[in-house]
Amino acid sequence: MKLSILDQVPRSSETTNEIALKETADLALAAESLGYSRYWIAEHHDLQGLLSPTPEILLAYIGAKTNSIRLGAGAILLPHYAPYKVAESFNMLSNLFPGRVDLGLGRSPGGSAEASEALSGNFIERIASMDDRIEELMHFIRRDFPSDHRYHSLKAAPVPFEAPAVYMLGTSKKSADLAAKHRLNYVYGHFMNTEDDHHVIGHYRSQRKQGQAFACVSVLCADTTEKARELYRSVLVWQAFNQTQEPLLAIPTVAETAYLVKQLSEATQDTMEQQLNEAIVGDKAYVKKRLDDIAESLQLDELMVLTHAPELRDRLHSYRLLTEIYPQLVSL
């Protein structure tokens, strides 16, 4: 099993968009030096505090700063885009960074209904064609359209020596079925749905015996459990405001959180405490026990971590502590 990172590119209230984007490259460099296997960028649209609407652009920036870590999208939301354009973009990245590029595919909207409409029109209609979109994309990636197909001679240029590795991301049997049908490895979004992990991953493995299954989990590790919980309260307050109040433009600091939490209802605060108790948030011993249980019960081929915290240093320290917990999972 390997250890990797999914970054949704969150912004701290103590920084700016410009600095937060540069910090993402700093984190990727640190992840490379720590021995993480891959660094993926998520795709979201008009979600306050997340700065990742165009993963392929940020990946080009990160790729120019790093040397060996695999880079990828987690995920490109394919219903929004023409498969040919996606193939062109990731073939370009594969030329720039040979042998290092992953293309993760998702089927969610990644934002509001208004954002989906502005991006691609009727999202429901487009998601219904997801199977055909993946098939067309894979033909462009593999360059194996049938001889009588209208795109047989069309290339997603520049064609790389090594094509990007393609993955399917999701949390449902539908995404697992698509992964199995198109012979793709599968990444389960455990941080979005902790209830169906065994069912969905088991379903995928029943359909594709040779496929690899990853899980992406939300983790925040600190020197003490008390410190980790203090940091994660800032994340929960940010999420709570974005769901129930005027959205926050960034994750608040610990000091700001102490003020903001008082503006939330008692019911919301109780929900936050329940979420905190259920989260993989704590010191090395606690985090190791929780992650060991997940990895063993799901028999994962790779564990991918998503880490939100008030500041860059908190996220970096969590990444560093995880490599101390699992020195055998990193490749120095």
CSV table of C-alpha atoms in Angstrom, one decimal:
chain,number,residue,atom,x,y,z
A,1,MET,CA,0.0,0.0,0.0
A,2,LYS,CA,1.2,3.5,-0.8
A,3,LEU,CA,0.5,6.9,0.7
A,4,SER,CA,-0.8,9.9,-1.4
A,5,ILE,CA,-2.4,13.3,-1.1
A,6,LEU,CA,-5.6,14.9,-2.5
A,7,ASP,CA,-5.5,18.7,-2.3
A,8,GLN,CA,-8.7,20.7,-2.6
A,9,VAL,CA,-6.6,23.9,-2.4
A,10,PRO,CA,-8.2,25.5,0.6
A,11,ARG,CA,-7.4,29.1,1.5
A,12,SER,CA,-6.6,30.3,5.0
A,13,SER,CA,-8.1,33.6,6.2
A,14,GLU,CA,-4.5,34.8,6.9
A,15,THR,CA,-3.5,34.6,3.3
A,16,THR,CA,-4.6,35.6,-0.2
A,17,ASN,CA,-5.7,33.6,-3.3
A,18,GLU,CA,-2.3,34.3,-4.9
A,19,ILE,CA,-0.3,33.1,-1.9
A,20,ALA,CA,-2.6,30.1,-1.3
A,21,LEU,CA,-2.0,28.9,-4.9
A,22,LYS,CA,1.8,29.3,-4.5
A,23,GLU,CA,1.6,27.4,-1.2
A,24,THR,CA,0.0,24.5,-3.0
A,25,ALA,CA,3.2,24.1,-5.0
A,26,ASP,CA,5.2,24.4,-1.7
A,27,LEU,CA,3.1,21.6,-0.3
A,28,ALA,CA,3.6,19.4,-3.3
A,29,LEU,CA,7.4,19.9,-3.1
A,30,ALA,CA,7.3,19.0,0.6
A,31,ALA,CA,5.2,15.9,-0.2
A,32,GLU,CA,7.7,14.9,-2.8
A,33,SER,CA,10.6,15.3,-0.3
A,34,LEU,CA,8.6,13.3,2.3
A,35,GLY,CA,8.2,10.4,-0.1
A,36,TYR,CA,4.4,10.6,-1.0
A,37,SER,CA,3.5,8.6,-4.1
A,38,ARG,CA,1.2,11.2,-5.8
A,39,TYR,CA,-0.3,14.6,-5.4
A,40,TRP,CA,-3.7,15.2,-6.9
A,41,ILE,CA,-5.7,18.4,-7.3
A,42,ALA,CA,-9.5,18.4,-7.0
A,43,GLU,CA,-12.0,20.3,-9.1
A,44,HIS,CA,-14.6,22.6,-7.6
A,45,HIS,CA,-16.5,25.6,-8.9
A,46,ASP,CA,-17.6,28.7,-7.0
A,47,LEU,CA,-17.2,27.0,-3.6
A,48,GLN,CA,-16.0,29.6,-1.0
A,49,GLY,CA,-12.5,28.9,0.2
A,50,LEU,CA,-11.5,26.3,-2.4
A,51,LEU,CA,-9.3,27.5,-5.2
A,52,SER,CA,-9.3,24.6,-7.7
A,53,PRO,CA,-11.7,25.1,-10.7
A,54,THR,CA,-9.0,24.2,-13.2
A,55,PRO,CA,-6.7,21.4,-11.9
A,56,GLU,CA,-4.8,21.0,-15.2
A,57,ILE,CA,-3.5,24.6,-15.0
A,58,LEU,CA,-2.4,24.2,-11.4
A,59,LEU,CA,-0.8,20.8,-12.2
A,60,ALA,CA,1.3,22.5,-14.9
A,61,TYR,CA,2.5,24.9,-12.3
A,62,ILE,CA,3.2,22.2,-9.7
A,63,GLY,CA,4.9,20.0,-12.2
A,64,ALA,CA,7.4,22.7,-13.1
A,65,LYS,CA,8.3,22.9,-9.4
A,66,THR,CA,8.7,19.2,-8.7
A,67,ASN,CA,10.7,16.4,-10.1
A,68,SER,CA,9.4,12.9,-9.3
A,69,ILE,CA,6.1,12.8,-7.5
A,70,ARG,CA,3.1,11.8,-9.7
A,71,LEU,CA,0.6,14.5,-10.5
A,72,GLY,CA,-3.0,14.2,-11.2
A,73,ALA,CA,-6.6,15.5,-11.1
A,74,GLY,CA,-8.9,14.1,-8.5
A,75,ALA,CA,-11.0,14.5,-10.4
A,76,ILE,CA,-11.8,16.1,-13.8
A,77,LEU,CA,-15.6,16.3,-13.8
A,78,LEU,CA,-16.1,14.8,-17.3
A,79,PRO,CA,-19.8,15.6,-17.8
A,80,HIS,CA,-18.8,19.3,-18.1
A,81,TYR,CA,-16.2,18.8,-20.9
A,82,ALA,CA,-15.6,17.3,-24.3
A,83,PRO,CA,-13.5,14.1,-24.0
A,84,TYR,CA,-11.2,15.3,-26.8
A,85,LYS,CA,-10.3,18.4,-24.9
A,86,VAL,CA,-9.6,16.5,-21.7
A,87,ALA,CA,-7.4,14.1,-23.7
A,88,GLU,CA,-5.5,17.0,-25.3
A,89,SER,CA,-4.9,18.7,-21.9
A,90,PHE,CA,-3.6,15.6,-20.2
A,91,ASN,CA,-1.5,14.4,-23.1
A,92,MET,CA,0.1,17.8,-23.0
A,93,LEU,CA,0.8,17.4,-19.3
A,94,SER,CA,2.2,13.9,-20.0
A,95,ASN,CA,4.6,15.4,-22.5
A,96,LEU,CA,5.7,18.0,-20.1
A,97,PHE,CA,6.1,15.6,-17.2
A,98,PRO,CA,6.8,12.1,-18.7
A,99,GLY,CA,5.7,9.1,-16.6
A,100,ARG,CA,4.2,11.3,-13.9
A,101,VAL,CA,0.6,12.2,-14.9
A,102,ASP,CA,-2.7,10.7,-13.6
A,103,LEU,CA,-6.1,11.6,-14.9
A,104,GLY,CA,-8.8,11.0,-12.3
A,105,LEU,CA,-12.4,11.2,-13.6
A,106,GLY,CA,-15.5,12.2,-11.7
A,107,ARG,CA,-19.2,12.4,-12.4
A,108,SER,CA,-20.3,15.0,-9.8
A,109,PRO,CA,-21.2,18.7,-10.7
A,110,GLY,CA,-18.5,20.1,-8.3
A,111,GLY,CA,-20.5,23.1,-7.4
A,112,SER,CA,-23.9,24.8,-7.5
A,113,ALA,CA,-26.6,24.2,-10.1
A,114,GLU,CA,-25.9,27.7,-11.5
A,115,ALA,CA,-22.2,26.8,-11.9
A,116,SER,CA,-23.1,23.6,-13.7
A,117,GLU,CA,-25.4,25.4,-16.1
A,118,ALA,CA,-22.7,28.1,-16.8
A,119,LEU,CA,-20.2,25.3,-17.5
A,120,SER,CA,-22.1,22.9,-19.6
A,121,GLY,CA,-25.8,23.5,-19.8
A,122,ASN,CA,-28.0,20.6,-18.7
A,123,PHE,CA,-25.9,18.6,-16.3
A,124,ILE,CA,-28.4,15.8,-15.8
A,125,GLU,CA,-28.4,15.1,-19.6
A,126,ARG,CA,-24.6,15.2,-19.7
A,127,ILE,CA,-24.1,12.9,-16.8
A,128,ALA,CA,-26.5,10.4,-18.5
A,129,SER,CA,-23.9,10.1,-21.2
A,130,MET,CA,-21.0,9.5,-18.8
A,131,ASP,CA,-20.4,5.9,-20.1
A,132,ASP,CA,-20.1,7.1,-23.7
A,133,ARG,CA,-17.9,10.0,-22.6
A,134,ILE,CA,-15.4,7.7,-20.8
A,135,GLU,CA,-15.3,5.3,-23.8
A,136,GLU,CA,-14.6,8.2,-26.2
A,137,LEU,CA,-11.9,9.6,-23.9
A,138,MET,CA,-10.2,6.2,-23.5
A,139,HIS,CA,-10.1,5.8,-27.2
A,140,PHE,CA,-8.3,9.1,-27.5
A,141,ILE,CA,-5.9,8.2,-24.7
A,142,ARG,CA,-5.2,4.7,-26.1
A,143,ARG,CA,-5.4,5.8,-29.8
A,144,ASP,CA,-7.6,2.8,-30.7
A,145,PHE,CA,-10.7,4.0,-32.3
A,146,PRO,CA,-12.2,1.4,-34.7
A,147,SER,CA,-11.1,1.9,-38.3
A,148,ASP,CA,-14.6,2.9,-39.4
A,149,HIS,CA,-15.0,5.5,-36.6
A,150,ARG,CA,-15.1,9.2,-37.6
A,151,TYR,CA,-12.4,9.9,-35.1
A,152,HIS,CA,-10.1,7.1,-36.2
A,153,SER,CA,-7.4,9.5,-37.7
A,154,LEU,CA,-7.9,12.2,-35.1
A,155,LYS,CA,-5.1,12.6,-32.5
A,156,ALA,CA,-5.2,14.3,-29.1
A,157,ALA,CA,-1.9,15.9,-30.0
A,158,PRO,CA,0.8,16.2,-28.8
A,159,VAL,CA,0.7,12.4,-28.2
A,160,PRO,CA,3.0,11.5,-25.3
A,161,PHE,CA,5.4,8.6,-25.2
A,162,GLU,CA,3.6,7.4,-22.1
A,163,ALA,CA,-0.1,8.1,-21.8
A,164,PRO,CA,-1.6,9.4,-18.6
A,165,ALA,CA,-2.9,6.8,-16.2
A,166,VAL,CA,-6.7,7.0,-15.9
A,167,TYR,CA,-8.7,6.5,-12.7
A,168,MET,CA,-12.3,6.6,-11.8
A,169,LEU,CA,-13.4,8.4,-8.6
A,170,GLY,CA,-16.7,8.1,-6.8
A,171,THR,CA,-18.8,7.0,-3.9
A,172,SER,CA,-21.4,4.8,-5.5
A,173,LYS,CA,-22.0,1.5,-7.4
A,174,LYS,CA,-22.5,3.6,-10.5
A,175,SER,CA,-19.0,5.0,-10.4
A,176,ALA,CA,-17.6,1.5,-9.4
A,177,ASP,CA,-19.4,0.0,-12.4
A,178,LEU,CA,-17.9,2.6,-14.8
A,179,ALA,CA,-14.5,1.9,-13.4
A,180,ALA,CA,-14.8,-1.8,-13.8
A,181,LYS,CA,-16.4,-1.6,-17.3
A,182,HIS,CA,-13.6,0.6,-18.6
A,183,ARG,CA,-10.8,-1.3,-16.8
A,184,LEU,CA,-9.9,1.6,-14.6
A,185,ASN,CA,-8.5,1.6,-11.0
A,186,TYR,CA,-11.0,3.0,-8.5
A,187,VAL,CA,-10.7,5.7,-5.9
A,188,TYR,CA,-13.4,5.7,-3.2
A,189,GLY,CA,-14.2,9.1,-1.7
A,190,HIS,CA,-14.3,8.0,1.9
A,191,PHE,CA,-14.2,11.6,3.1
A,192,MET,CA,-17.6,12.2,1.4
A,193,ASN,CA,-19.3,8.9,2.3
A,194,THR,CA,-18.1,6.7,5.2
A,195,GLU,CA,-21.2,4.5,5.2
A,196,ASP,CA,-20.9,2.6,1.9
A,197,ASP,CA,-17.2,2.0,1.6
A,198,HIS,CA,-17.3,-1.7,2.0
A,199,HIS,CA,-20.3,-2.1,-0.2
A,200,VAL,CA,-19.0,0.0,-3.1
A,201,ILE,CA,-15.4,-1.2,-3.0
A,202,GLY,CA,-16.5,-4.8,-2.7
A,203,HIS,CA,-18.8,-4.3,-5.7
A,204,TYR,CA,-15.9,-2.9,-7.7
A,205,ARG,CA,-13.7,-5.8,-6.8
A,206,SER,CA,-16.4,-8.3,-7.7
A,207,GLN,CA,-16.6,-6.7,-11.2
A,208,ARG,CA,-12.8,-6.3,-11.8
A,209,LYS,CA,-10.6,-8.8,-10.1
A,210,GLN,CA,-7.3,-7.2,-11.2
A,211,GLY,CA,-8.3,-3.6,-10.4
A,212,GLN,CA,-6.7,-1.6,-7.7
A,213,ALA,CA,-8.9,0.1,-5.1
A,214,PHE,CA,-7.8,3.3,-3.3
A,215,ALA,CA,-9.6,5.3,-0.6
A,216,CYS,CA,-9.3,9.0,0.1
A,217,VAL,CA,-9.8,9.9,3.7
A,218,SER,CA,-10.0,13.2,5.6
A,219,VAL,CA,-7.1,13.3,8.1
A,220,LEU,CA,-5.6,16.0,10.4
A,221,CYS,CA,-2.8,14.9,12.6
A,222,ALA,CA,-1.0,17.0,15.2
A,223,ASP,CA,1.4,16.6,18.1
A,224,THR,CA,-1.5,16.2,20.5
A,225,THR,CA,-5.1,15.2,20.1
A,226,GLU,CA,-6.2,18.5,21.8
A,227,LYS,CA,-4.2,20.5,19.3
A,228,ALA,CA,-5.6,18.6,16.3
A,229,ARG,CA,-9.2,19.0,17.5
A,230,GLU,CA,-8.6,22.7,18.1
A,231,LEU,CA,-7.3,23.1,14.5
A,232,TYR,CA,-10.1,21.1,13.0
A,233,ARG,CA,-12.8,23.1,14.7
A,234,SER,CA,-11.8,25.9,12.3
A,235,VAL,CA,-12.5,23.7,9.4
A,236,LEU,CA,-15.9,22.7,10.8
A,237,VAL,CA,-16.9,26.3,11.5
A,238,TRP,CA,-15.9,27.2,7.9
A,239,GLN,CA,-18.1,24.3,6.6
A,240,ALA,CA,-21.0,25.2,8.9
A,241,PHE,CA,-21.1,28.8,7.8
A,242,ASN,CA,-20.9,27.8,4.1
A,243,GLN,CA,-23.9,25.5,4.7
A,244,THR,CA,-26.1,27.6,7.0
A,245,GLN,CA,-24.8,31.2,7.1
A,246,GLU,CA,-23.1,33.8,5.0
A,247,PRO,CA,-20.3,31.8,3.3
A,248,LEU,CA,-16.8,32.4,4.6
A,249,LEU,CA,-14.2,33.2,2.0
A,250,ALA,CA,-11.5,31.1,3.8
A,251,ILE,CA,-10.8,28.8,6.7
A,252,PRO,CA,-10.7,30.9,9.8
A,253,THR,CA,-7.8,30.9,12.2
A,254,VAL,CA,-8.1,29.4,15.7
A,255,ALA,CA,-8.6,32.9,17.2
A,256,GLU,CA,-11.3,33.8,14.6
A,257,THR,CA,-13.0,30.4,15.2
A,258,ALA,CA,-13.5,31.2,18.9
A,259,TYR,CA,-15.6,34.2,17.9
A,260,LEU,CA,-17.4,32.8,14.9
A,261,VAL,CA,-18.6,29.6,16.6
A,262,LYS,CA,-20.7,31.7,19.0
A,263,GLN,CA,-22.8,32.9,16.0
A,264,LEU,CA,-23.9,29.4,15.2
A,265,SER,CA,-27.0,27.8,16.6
A,266,GLU,CA,-26.7,25.3,19.5
A,267,ALA,CA,-27.9,22.6,17.1
A,268,THR,CA,-25.2,23.4,14.6
A,269,GLN,CA,-22.6,23.4,17.4
A,270,ASP,CA,-23.8,20.0,18.6
A,271,THR,CA,-23.5,18.7,15.1
A,272,MET,CA,-20.0,20.0,14.8
A,273,GLU,CA,-18.9,18.3,18.0
A,274,GLN,CA,-20.4,15.0,16.7
A,275,GLN,CA,-18.5,15.4,13.5
A,276,LEU,CA,-15.3,16.2,15.4
A,277,ASN,CA,-15.7,13.0,17.5
A,278,GLU,CA,-16.1,11.0,14.3
A,279,ALA,CA,-13.3,12.6,12.3
A,280,ILE,CA,-9.8,11.1,11.9
A,281,VAL,CA,-8.3,14.0,13.9
A,282,GLY,CA,-5.8,13.5,16.7
A,283,ASP,CA,-2.2,12.6,17.6
A,284,LYS,CA,-0.2,10.0,15.8
A,285,ALA,CA,-1.4,7.0,17.9
A,286,TYR,CA,-5.1,7.9,17.4
A,287,VAL,CA,-4.7,8.6,13.7
A,288,LYS,CA,-2.7,5.4,13.1
A,289,LYS,CA,-5.4,3.3,14.8
A,290,ARG,CA,-8.2,4.8,12.7
A,291,LEU,CA,-6.3,4.5,9.4
A,292,ASP,CA,-5.1,1.0,10.2
A,293,ASP,CA,-8.7,-0.1,10.7
A,294,ILE,CA,-9.8,1.5,7.4
A,295,ALA,CA,-6.9,0.1,5.4
A,296,GLU,CA,-7.2,-3.4,6.8
A,297,SER,CA,-11.0,-3.6,6.5
A,298,LEU,CA,-11.0,-2.3,3.0
A,299,GLN,CA,-7.8,-4.1,1.9
A,300,LEU,CA,-6.6,-1.0,0.1
A,301,ASP,CA,-3.9,-0.7,-2.5
A,302,GLU,CA,-3.3,2.9,-1.7
A,303,LEU,CA,-4.4,5.4,1.0
A,304,MET,CA,-4.9,9.0,-0.1
A,305,VAL,CA,-5.3,11.7,2.5
A,306,LEU,CA,-7.2,15.0,2.3
A,307,THR,CA,-6.1,17.6,4.9
A,308,HIS,CA,-7.7,20.9,5.8
A,309,ALA,CA,-6.4,23.1,8.5
A,310,PRO,CA,-6.2,26.9,9.3
A,311,GLU,CA,-2.7,27.4,8.1
A,312,LEU,CA,-0.1,25.9,5.7
A,313,ARG,CA,2.2,24.9,8.5
A,314,ASP,CA,-0.6,22.8,10.1
A,315,ARG,CA,-1.2,20.9,6.9
A,316,LEU,CA,2.5,20.3,6.3
A,317,HIS,CA,3.0,19.1,9.9
A,318,SER,CA,0.2,16.7,9.5
A,319,TYR,CA,1.7,15.3,6.2
A,320,ARG,CA,5.1,14.9,8.0
A,321,LEU,CA,3.5,13.1,11.0
A,322,LEU,CA,1.8,10.7,8.7
A,323,THR,CA,5.1,9.7,7.1
A,324,GLU,CA,6.4,9.0,10.7
A,325,ILE,CA,3.4,6.8,11.3
A,326,TYR,CA,3.8,4.9,8.0
A,327,PRO,CA,7.5,5.1,7.0
A,328,GLN,CA,7.0,1.9,5.0
A,329,LEU,CA,4.4,3.6,2.8
A,330,VAL,CA,6.6,6.4,1.4
A,331,SER,CA,9.3,6.0,-1.2
A,332,LEU,CA,12.3,8.0,-0.3
